[in-house]
Tab-separated table of C-alpha atoms in Angstrom:
chain	number	residue	atom	x	y	z
E	1223	UNK	CA	-70.424	120.276	-190.714
E	1224	UNK	CA	-70.587	121.606	-194.226
E	1225	UNK	CA	-67.783	121.733	-196.500
E	1226	UNK	CA	-67.336	125.420	-197.255
E	1227	UNK	CA	-63.767	125.119	-198.320
E	1228	UNK	CA	-64.441	123.080	-201.274
E	1229	UNK	CA	-63.578	124.392	-204.694
E	1230	UNK	CA	-64.752	123.880	-208.348
E	1231	UNK	CA	-62.245	121.759	-210.105
E	1232	UNK	CA	-60.150	123.213	-213.052
E	1233	UNK	CA	-61.989	120.873	-215.436
E	1234	UNK	CA	-65.400	122.261	-214.627
E	1235	UNK	CA	-64.235	125.857	-214.663
E	1236	UNK	CA	-62.931	125.250	-218.275
E	1237	UNK	CA	-66.306	123.611	-219.315
E	1238	UNK	CA	-68.349	126.529	-217.860
E	1239	UNK	CA	-65.929	129.193	-219.209
E	1240	UNK	CA	-67.144	128.145	-222.640
E	1241	UNK	CA	-70.331	129.841	-221.926
E	1242	UNK	CA	-68.434	133.306	-221.679
E	1243	UNK	CA	-67.579	133.754	-225.523
E	1244	UNK	CA	-70.895	132.251	-226.552
E	1245	UNK	CA	-72.685	135.015	-224.363
E	1246	UNK	CA	-70.257	137.713	-225.547
E	1247	UNK	CA	-71.031	136.918	-229.230
E	1248	UNK	CA	-74.695	136.751	-228.772
E	1249	UNK	CA	-74.739	140.181	-226.805
E	1250	UNK	CA	-72.515	141.721	-229.399
E	1251	UNK	CA	-74.675	140.598	-232.254
E	1252	UNK	CA	-77.848	141.868	-230.547
E	1253	UNK	CA	-76.310	145.266	-229.963
E	1254	UNK	CA	-74.453	145.515	-233.338
E	1255	UNK	CA	-77.160	144.100	-235.680
E	1256	UNK	CA	-80.523	144.379	-233.657
E	1257	UNK	CA	-82.739	144.600	-236.896
E	1258	UNK	CA	-81.048	141.411	-238.272
E	1259	UNK	CA	-81.235	139.636	-234.931
E	1260	UNK	CA	-84.959	140.524	-234.476
E	1261	UNK	CA	-85.775	139.478	-237.945
E	1262	UNK	CA	-83.951	136.330	-237.822
E	1263	UNK	CA	-85.037	135.127	-234.472
E	1264	UNK	CA	-88.550	136.290	-234.302
E	1265	UNK	CA	-89.438	137.300	-237.832
E	1266	UNK	CA	-89.838	140.943	-236.985
E	1267	UNK	CA	-89.244	142.499	-240.426
E	1268	UNK	CA	-89.165	146.123	-239.218
E	1269	UNK	CA	-88.129	146.480	-235.752
E	1270	UNK	CA	-89.339	149.258	-233.730
E	1271	UNK	CA	-87.371	151.351	-231.201
E	1272	UNK	CA	-89.084	149.416	-228.345
E	1273	UNK	CA	-87.959	145.978	-229.623
E	1274	UNK	CA	-84.511	147.294	-230.330
E	1275	UNK	CA	-84.323	148.819	-226.834
E	1276	UNK	CA	-85.567	145.553	-225.108
E	1277	UNK	CA	-83.062	143.613	-226.996
E	1278	UNK	CA	-80.226	146.040	-226.018
E	1279	UNK	CA	-81.443	145.916	-222.307
E	1280	UNK	CA	-81.177	142.058	-222.489
E	1281	UNK	CA	-77.551	142.288	-223.953
E	1282	UNK	CA	-76.482	144.587	-221.263
E	1283	UNK	CA	-77.595	142.049	-218.556
E	1284	UNK	CA	-75.921	139.143	-220.450
E	1285	UNK	CA	-72.667	141.106	-220.840
E	1286	UNK	CA	-72.716	142.292	-217.219
E	1287	UNK	CA	-73.552	139.040	-215.605
E	1288	UNK	CA	-72.226	136.250	-217.926
E	1289	UNK	CA	-69.341	137.947	-219.613
E	1290	UNK	CA	-67.999	140.129	-216.757
E	1291	UNK	CA	-68.945	138.398	-213.630
E	1292	UNK	CA	-69.168	134.855	-214.633
E	1293	UNK	CA	-65.913	135.226	-216.576
E	1294	UNK	CA	-64.015	137.038	-213.935
E	1295	UNK	CA	-65.193	134.533	-211.357
E	1296	UNK	CA	-64.308	131.374	-213.296
E	1297	UNK	CA	-61.054	132.793	-214.403
E	1298	UNK	CA	-60.064	133.709	-210.939
E	1299	UNK	CA	-58.914	130.080	-210.137
E	1300	UNK	CA	-60.765	130.078	-206.864
E	1301	UNK	CA	-64.379	129.398	-207.279
E	1302	UNK	CA	-66.096	128.133	-204.018
E	1303	UNK	CA	-68.219	125.159	-204.764
E	1304	UNK	CA	-71.294	125.970	-202.725
E	1305	UNK	CA	-72.288	129.136	-204.184
E	1306	UNK	CA	-71.375	128.085	-207.734
E	1307	UNK	CA	-73.635	125.138	-207.257
E	1308	UNK	CA	-76.376	127.527	-206.171
E	1309	UNK	CA	-75.855	129.441	-209.336
E	1310	UNK	CA	-75.955	126.455	-211.535
E	1311	UNK	CA	-79.203	125.366	-209.974
E	1312	UNK	CA	-80.709	128.849	-210.909
E	1313	UNK	CA	-79.281	128.458	-214.435
E	1314	UNK	CA	-80.986	125.058	-214.718
E	1315	UNK	CA	-84.237	126.614	-214.075
E	1316	UNK	CA	-83.277	129.447	-216.639
E	1317	UNK	CA	-82.445	126.637	-219.202
E	1318	UNK	CA	-85.666	124.927	-218.680
E	1319	UNK	CA	-87.653	128.220	-219.096
E	1320	UNK	CA	-85.722	128.988	-222.226
E	1321	UNK	CA	-86.666	125.607	-223.869
E	1322	UNK	CA	-90.359	126.126	-222.636
E	1323	UNK	CA	-90.210	129.784	-224.055
E	1324	UNK	CA	-88.825	128.477	-227.602
E	1325	UNK	CA	-91.513	125.760	-227.710
E	1326	UNK	CA	-94.178	128.145	-226.876
E	1327	UNK	CA	-93.006	130.965	-229.175
E	1328	UNK	CA	-92.535	128.556	-231.980
E	1329	UNK	CA	-96.213	127.344	-231.314
E	1330	UNK	CA	-97.367	130.970	-231.383
E	1331	UNK	CA	-95.577	131.962	-234.439
E	1332	UNK	CA	-93.418	134.294	-232.501
E	1333	UNK	CA	-90.199	132.569	-233.258
E	1334	UNK	CA	-88.655	131.117	-236.372
E	1335	UNK	CA	-88.003	127.312	-236.667
E	1336	UNK	CA	-84.219	127.593	-236.996
E	1337	UNK	CA	-83.346	129.879	-233.991
E	1338	UNK	CA	-86.052	127.997	-231.842
E	1339	UNK	CA	-84.135	124.745	-232.521
E	1340	UNK	CA	-80.833	126.271	-231.729
E	1341	UNK	CA	-82.290	127.776	-228.510
E	1342	UNK	CA	-83.787	124.386	-227.361
E	1343	UNK	CA	-80.520	122.530	-228.363
E	1344	UNK	CA	-78.116	125.015	-226.541
E	1345	UNK	CA	-80.257	125.410	-223.441
E	1346	UNK	CA	-80.712	121.383	-223.469
E	1347	UNK	CA	-77.070	120.905	-223.737
E	1348	UNK	CA	-76.110	123.299	-220.741
E	1349	UNK	CA	-78.892	121.996	-218.806
E	1350	UNK	CA	-77.477	118.532	-219.121
E	1351	UNK	CA	-74.006	119.861	-218.252
E	1352	UNK	CA	-75.232	121.601	-215.186
E	1353	UNK	CA	-77.112	118.446	-214.199
E	1354	UNK	CA	-74.009	116.488	-214.461
E	1355	UNK	CA	-72.081	119.000	-212.571
E	1356	UNK	CA	-74.436	118.942	-209.611
E	1357	UNK	CA	-74.529	115.261	-209.639
E	1358	UNK	CA	-70.807	114.781	-209.610
E	1359	UNK	CA	-70.080	117.428	-207.051
E	1360	UNK	CA	-73.030	116.580	-204.529
E	1361	UNK	CA	-70.905	114.422	-202.166
E	1362	UNK	CA	-68.452	117.369	-201.758
E	1363	UNK	CA	-71.171	119.675	-200.210
E	1364	UNK	CA	-73.281	117.377	-198.208
E	1365	UNK	CA	-73.599	118.015	-194.426
E	1366	UNK	CA	-71.823	115.591	-192.106
E	1367	UNK	CA	-71.342	115.335	-188.452
E	1368	UNK	CA	-68.243	117.001	-187.166
E	1369	UNK	CA	-65.926	114.403	-185.612
E	1370	UNK	CA	-64.723	114.955	-182.004
């Protein structure tokens, strides 16, 4: 039987709650200062409306998913382990892709060195945290035979 009653512990919820203000600050920066964000990250000296619109759309997704949903879920105090593990598995994929994208963008001259290093460092750190979480919570979600 699968343990669907297991919950994410308070310590892990606190760790993952750290992502919420980081995401909030990033999204607000992108919305409030799109020209500066695009210039400092991608070297786009004069952002056109298309770039600004794409950055705003990204900010809206980050605000809705990571600030609103993720923050509410983690702050609720009752986070079921199994779906949270699934989310973290998906975010590991995202972290890995963000690292790859920063390296590829840097190589193509589409990203500045400082922001690329920051993206690689931040995504790498969260990837390591997520892997540690999945390893330490694996035994709680394994399938076992039901006792009779």
